Amino acid sequence: IKRIIAMPEWRGRYVSLTPGHPEEIKINEYEQLVADGLMFKSQETDREMKAGRLSDDWPYGRGCYISADERSTIWVGTEDHVIVNAGSKSETDVEALLDRLQVTLALLSEGHGIAFRHDEQHCGYITSSPKHAGTGIVASAILALPKLTIDGTAGRVHQIIDSDGLHARVMPAGDRIHHVWDKAKGDLAAVEDFAGGLTSTLGVPGSPKSLAG
């Protein structure tokens, strides 16, 4: 990560949740990074994480690299030891984000970099959660579609999302439900299907809030 920070085209910073760490951040800054989608949520109240003992010793050993343009983040010490993300609050080009993800992984793997555990015959890349095993790729989007939920229900949203073969979880916001979270995981073909369905969904009234992969 220090090598990536030293690169002019990446720069950025590393922040830590470990008490006493030189890059330790205050709780209010951490909460803002979580709200901005740049850092992972606290694991202290996550039942699955606690059951798998993935939240042991929280917040020690947890941190995050954030690139200068905030399109790349590297989470350390969360569900998996390292999670690499490429995302944007305004970008809807999934292919560009996948390219960014590939470049980030290549930089991490150079020289004496990170090597991810891989089972070529059976599991592919091995992750803490079986649902992420294989390629280890997860694609998701958060959309703001107020015109589709103006009646205070998400029926129209589900109708459109389901017709594109996507899965959505609608989250309440104030007195209207207007955020849609969608995730496709598995192989690259699934990500491509997700991208196509997302493009189709965005053809209806509304605008994307953010996209992350």
Short mmCIF file of C-alpha atoms in Angstrom, two decimals:
data_model
loop_
_atom_site.label_atom_id
_atom_site.label_comp_id
_atom_site.label_asym_id
_atom_site.label_seq_id
_atom_site.Cartn_x
_atom_site.Cartn_y
_atom_site.Cartn_z
CA ILE A 1 0.00 0.00 0.00
CA LYS A 2 2.89 2.38 0.72
CA ARG A 3 4.14 1.72 -2.82
CA ILE A 4 0.72 2.58 -4.27
CA ILE A 5 0.50 5.78 -2.20
CA ALA A 6 3.90 6.82 -3.56
CA MET A 7 2.66 6.55 -7.18
CA PRO A 8 1.68 10.03 -8.52
CA GLU A 9 -1.33 8.68 -10.39
CA TRP A 10 -2.75 7.02 -7.25
CA ARG A 11 -1.49 8.81 -4.12
CA GLY A 12 -4.24 8.69 -1.49
CA ARG A 13 -3.90 7.70 2.14
CA TYR A 14 -4.16 4.84 4.60
CA VAL A 15 -6.36 5.23 7.66
CA SER A 16 -6.39 2.91 10.66
CA LEU A 17 -8.87 2.02 13.38
CA THR A 18 -6.14 0.52 15.58
CA PRO A 19 -5.72 2.58 18.78
CA GLY A 20 -2.28 4.20 18.86
CA HIS A 21 -1.58 3.59 15.15
CA PRO A 22 0.21 6.54 13.46
CA GLU A 23 -2.68 6.79 10.97
CA GLU A 24 -5.47 6.29 13.52
CA ILE A 25 -8.61 8.31 12.78
CA LYS A 26 -11.25 9.67 15.15
CA ILE A 27 -14.68 8.06 15.44
CA ASN A 28 -16.43 10.92 13.64
CA GLU A 29 -14.10 10.65 10.63
CA TYR A 30 -14.59 6.88 10.56
CA GLU A 31 -18.37 7.26 10.61
CA GLN A 32 -18.19 9.77 7.75
CA LEU A 33 -16.06 7.38 5.66
CA VAL A 34 -18.63 4.64 6.27
CA ALA A 35 -21.46 6.99 5.26
CA ASP A 36 -19.54 7.87 2.08
CA GLY A 37 -19.16 4.18 1.22
CA LEU A 38 -15.37 4.30 1.48
CA MET A 39 -14.97 2.14 4.58
CA PHE A 40 -16.62 -0.91 6.08
CA LYS A 41 -19.11 -0.78 8.93
CA SER A 42 -18.32 -1.78 12.48
CA GLN A 43 -18.23 -5.54 12.99
CA GLU A 44 -19.09 -5.39 16.68
CA THR A 45 -22.83 -5.90 16.15
CA ASP A 46 -22.71 -8.12 13.05
CA ARG A 47 -24.04 -11.53 14.13
CA GLU A 48 -22.51 -13.45 11.22
CA MET A 49 -19.10 -11.87 11.73
CA LYS A 50 -19.23 -12.60 15.46
CA ALA A 51 -20.34 -16.20 14.87
CA GLY A 52 -17.37 -16.74 12.57
CA ARG A 53 -15.08 -14.92 15.02
CA LEU A 54 -14.20 -12.50 12.24
CA SER A 55 -14.86 -9.57 14.57
CA ASP A 56 -12.42 -10.73 17.26
CA ASP A 57 -10.12 -8.00 18.62
CA TRP A 58 -12.10 -5.23 16.93
CA PRO A 59 -10.93 -2.56 16.03
CA TYR A 60 -7.30 -3.70 16.15
CA GLY A 61 -5.72 -4.56 12.80
CA ARG A 62 -8.46 -2.80 10.82
CA GLY A 63 -7.75 -0.11 8.26
CA CYS A 64 -8.40 1.18 4.78
CA TYR A 65 -6.48 2.62 1.83
CA ILE A 66 -8.35 5.33 -0.11
CA SER A 67 -7.00 6.54 -3.46
CA ALA A 68 -6.79 10.28 -4.13
CA ASP A 69 -9.75 10.15 -6.52
CA GLU A 70 -11.68 7.87 -4.11
CA ARG A 71 -12.34 5.35 -6.92
CA SER A 72 -10.27 2.63 -5.25
CA THR A 73 -10.26 1.40 -1.69
CA ILE A 74 -8.52 -1.52 -0.01
CA TRP A 75 -10.14 -2.76 3.18
CA VAL A 76 -7.90 -4.50 5.72
CA GLY A 77 -9.13 -6.81 8.45
CA THR A 78 -12.81 -7.03 7.63
CA GLU A 79 -14.77 -10.09 6.40
CA ASP A 80 -11.67 -11.19 4.49
CA HIS A 81 -8.16 -10.10 5.36
CA VAL A 82 -8.02 -7.91 2.25
CA ILE A 83 -10.95 -6.67 0.12
CA VAL A 84 -10.21 -4.57 -2.96
CA ASN A 85 -12.93 -2.22 -4.21
CA ALA A 86 -13.41 -0.02 -7.26
CA GLY A 87 -16.35 2.35 -7.20
CA SER A 88 -17.69 5.82 -7.81
CA LYS A 89 -20.60 7.95 -6.67
CA SER A 90 -21.23 9.18 -10.21
CA GLU A 91 -19.74 6.59 -12.57
CA THR A 92 -22.06 3.99 -14.13
CA ASP A 93 -19.51 2.35 -16.48
CA VAL A 94 -19.13 -1.13 -14.94
CA GLU A 95 -16.43 -2.11 -17.46
CA ALA A 96 -14.28 0.88 -16.47
CA LEU A 97 -14.64 -0.03 -12.80
CA LEU A 98 -13.66 -3.64 -13.52
CA ASP A 99 -10.57 -2.36 -15.35
CA ARG A 100 -9.73 -0.23 -12.33
CA LEU A 101 -10.17 -3.25 -10.06
CA GLN A 102 -7.85 -5.34 -12.24
CA VAL A 103 -5.14 -2.65 -12.18
CA THR A 104 -5.38 -2.41 -8.38
CA LEU A 105 -5.05 -6.18 -7.97
CA ALA A 106 -2.05 -6.22 -10.32
CA LEU A 107 -0.33 -3.50 -8.27
CA LEU A 108 -0.94 -5.41 -5.03
CA SER A 109 0.45 -8.63 -6.53
CA GLU A 110 3.68 -7.15 -7.90
CA GLY A 111 6.98 -8.27 -6.39
CA HIS A 112 6.50 -9.41 -2.81
CA GLY A 113 2.89 -8.33 -2.83
CA ILE A 114 -0.28 -10.12 -1.78
CA ALA A 115 -1.01 -13.65 -3.01
CA PHE A 116 -4.63 -14.79 -2.66
CA ARG A 117 -5.37 -18.42 -1.74
CA HIS A 118 -6.67 -20.24 -4.84
CA ASP A 119 -7.98 -23.78 -5.39
CA GLU A 120 -7.87 -24.31 -9.16
CA GLN A 121 -9.75 -27.64 -9.15
CA HIS A 122 -12.63 -26.98 -6.77
CA CYS A 123 -13.29 -23.65 -5.07
CA GLY A 124 -11.40 -21.03 -7.05
CA TYR A 125 -10.45 -18.15 -4.79
CA ILE A 126 -11.17 -19.05 -1.18
CA THR A 127 -13.02 -16.48 0.93
CA SER A 128 -14.39 -16.37 4.47
CA SER A 129 -17.95 -16.60 3.15
CA PRO A 130 -18.76 -19.52 0.79
CA LYS A 131 -21.13 -17.26 -1.18
CA HIS A 132 -18.15 -15.18 -2.37
CA ALA A 133 -15.88 -18.10 -3.28
CA GLY A 134 -14.91 -18.66 -6.92
CA THR A 135 -13.81 -15.46 -8.60
CA GLY A 136 -14.28 -13.47 -5.39
CA ILE A 137 -16.00 -10.77 -7.44
CA VAL A 138 -19.07 -8.93 -6.16
CA ALA A 139 -20.82 -6.19 -8.15
CA SER A 140 -23.37 -3.90 -6.53
CA ALA A 141 -25.15 -0.61 -7.12
CA ILE A 142 -27.07 1.86 -4.99
CA LEU A 143 -29.68 3.81 -6.92
CA ALA A 144 -31.89 6.78 -6.09
CA LEU A 145 -35.20 6.34 -7.95
CA PRO A 146 -37.59 8.79 -6.30
CA LYS A 147 -40.02 8.97 -9.22
CA LEU A 148 -40.61 5.22 -8.98
CA THR A 149 -41.44 5.37 -5.27
CA ILE A 150 -43.37 8.60 -5.11
CA ASP A 151 -46.38 6.71 -3.74
CA GLY A 152 -44.28 5.57 -0.78
CA THR A 153 -44.02 1.94 -1.91
CA ALA A 154 -41.37 -0.05 -3.78
CA GLY A 155 -43.76 -2.10 -5.95
CA ARG A 156 -42.77 -0.40 -9.20
CA VAL A 157 -39.06 -0.72 -8.34
CA HIS A 158 -39.35 -4.46 -7.75
CA GLN A 159 -41.35 -4.91 -10.94
CA ILE A 160 -38.59 -3.32 -13.05
CA ILE A 161 -35.66 -4.87 -11.16
CA ASP A 162 -37.17 -8.37 -11.29
CA SER A 163 -37.84 -8.07 -15.03
CA ASP A 164 -34.11 -7.48 -15.59
CA GLY A 165 -33.14 -10.59 -13.64
CA LEU A 166 -31.61 -8.63 -10.76
CA HIS A 167 -32.09 -8.87 -7.01
CA ALA A 168 -32.87 -5.78 -4.97
CA ARG A 169 -33.14 -4.79 -1.35
CA VAL A 170 -35.06 -1.58 -0.82
CA MET A 171 -34.03 0.58 2.10
CA PRO A 172 -36.28 3.19 3.77
CA ALA A 173 -35.13 6.81 3.73
CA GLY A 174 -37.31 9.31 5.56
CA ASP A 175 -40.96 9.04 4.56
CA ARG A 176 -40.18 7.53 1.15
CA ILE A 177 -38.48 4.37 0.01
CA HIS A 178 -36.16 5.47 -2.76
CA HIS A 179 -32.89 3.59 -2.51
CA VAL A 180 -32.30 0.30 -4.28
CA TRP A 181 -29.34 -1.93 -3.50
CA ASP A 182 -28.51 -4.70 -5.94
CA LYS A 183 -25.78 -7.31 -5.98
CA ALA A 184 -24.59 -9.86 -8.51
CA LYS A 185 -21.83 -12.28 -7.60
CA GLY A 186 -20.09 -15.28 -9.08
CA ASP A 187 -18.24 -15.20 -12.38
CA LEU A 188 -17.53 -12.45 -14.89
CA ALA A 189 -20.58 -13.45 -16.92
CA ALA A 190 -22.75 -12.69 -13.88
CA VAL A 191 -21.15 -9.26 -13.58
CA GLU A 192 -21.82 -8.63 -17.27
CA ASP A 193 -25.45 -9.67 -16.79
CA PHE A 194 -25.65 -7.34 -13.82
CA ALA A 195 -24.24 -4.47 -15.89
CA GLY A 196 -26.76 -5.09 -18.67
CA GLY A 197 -29.66 -5.25 -16.25
CA LEU A 198 -28.49 -2.11 -14.49
CA THR A 199 -28.31 -0.24 -17.80
CA SER A 200 -31.85 -1.36 -18.58
CA THR A 201 -33.08 -0.31 -15.15
CA LEU A 202 -31.51 3.14 -15.53
CA GLY A 203 -33.60 3.63 -18.65
CA VAL A 204 -36.56 4.43 -16.41
CA PRO A 205 -37.04 7.78 -14.61
CA GLY A 206 -34.48 8.19 -11.82
CA SER A 207 -30.75 8.64 -11.50
CA PRO A 208 -27.90 6.52 -10.10
CA LYS A 209 -26.54 7.46 -6.71
CA SER A 210 -23.43 5.28 -6.72
CA LEU A 211 -21.86 2.20 -8.20
CA ALA A 212 -19.27 -0.03 -6.58
CA GLY A 213 -17.65 -3.33 -7.46
#
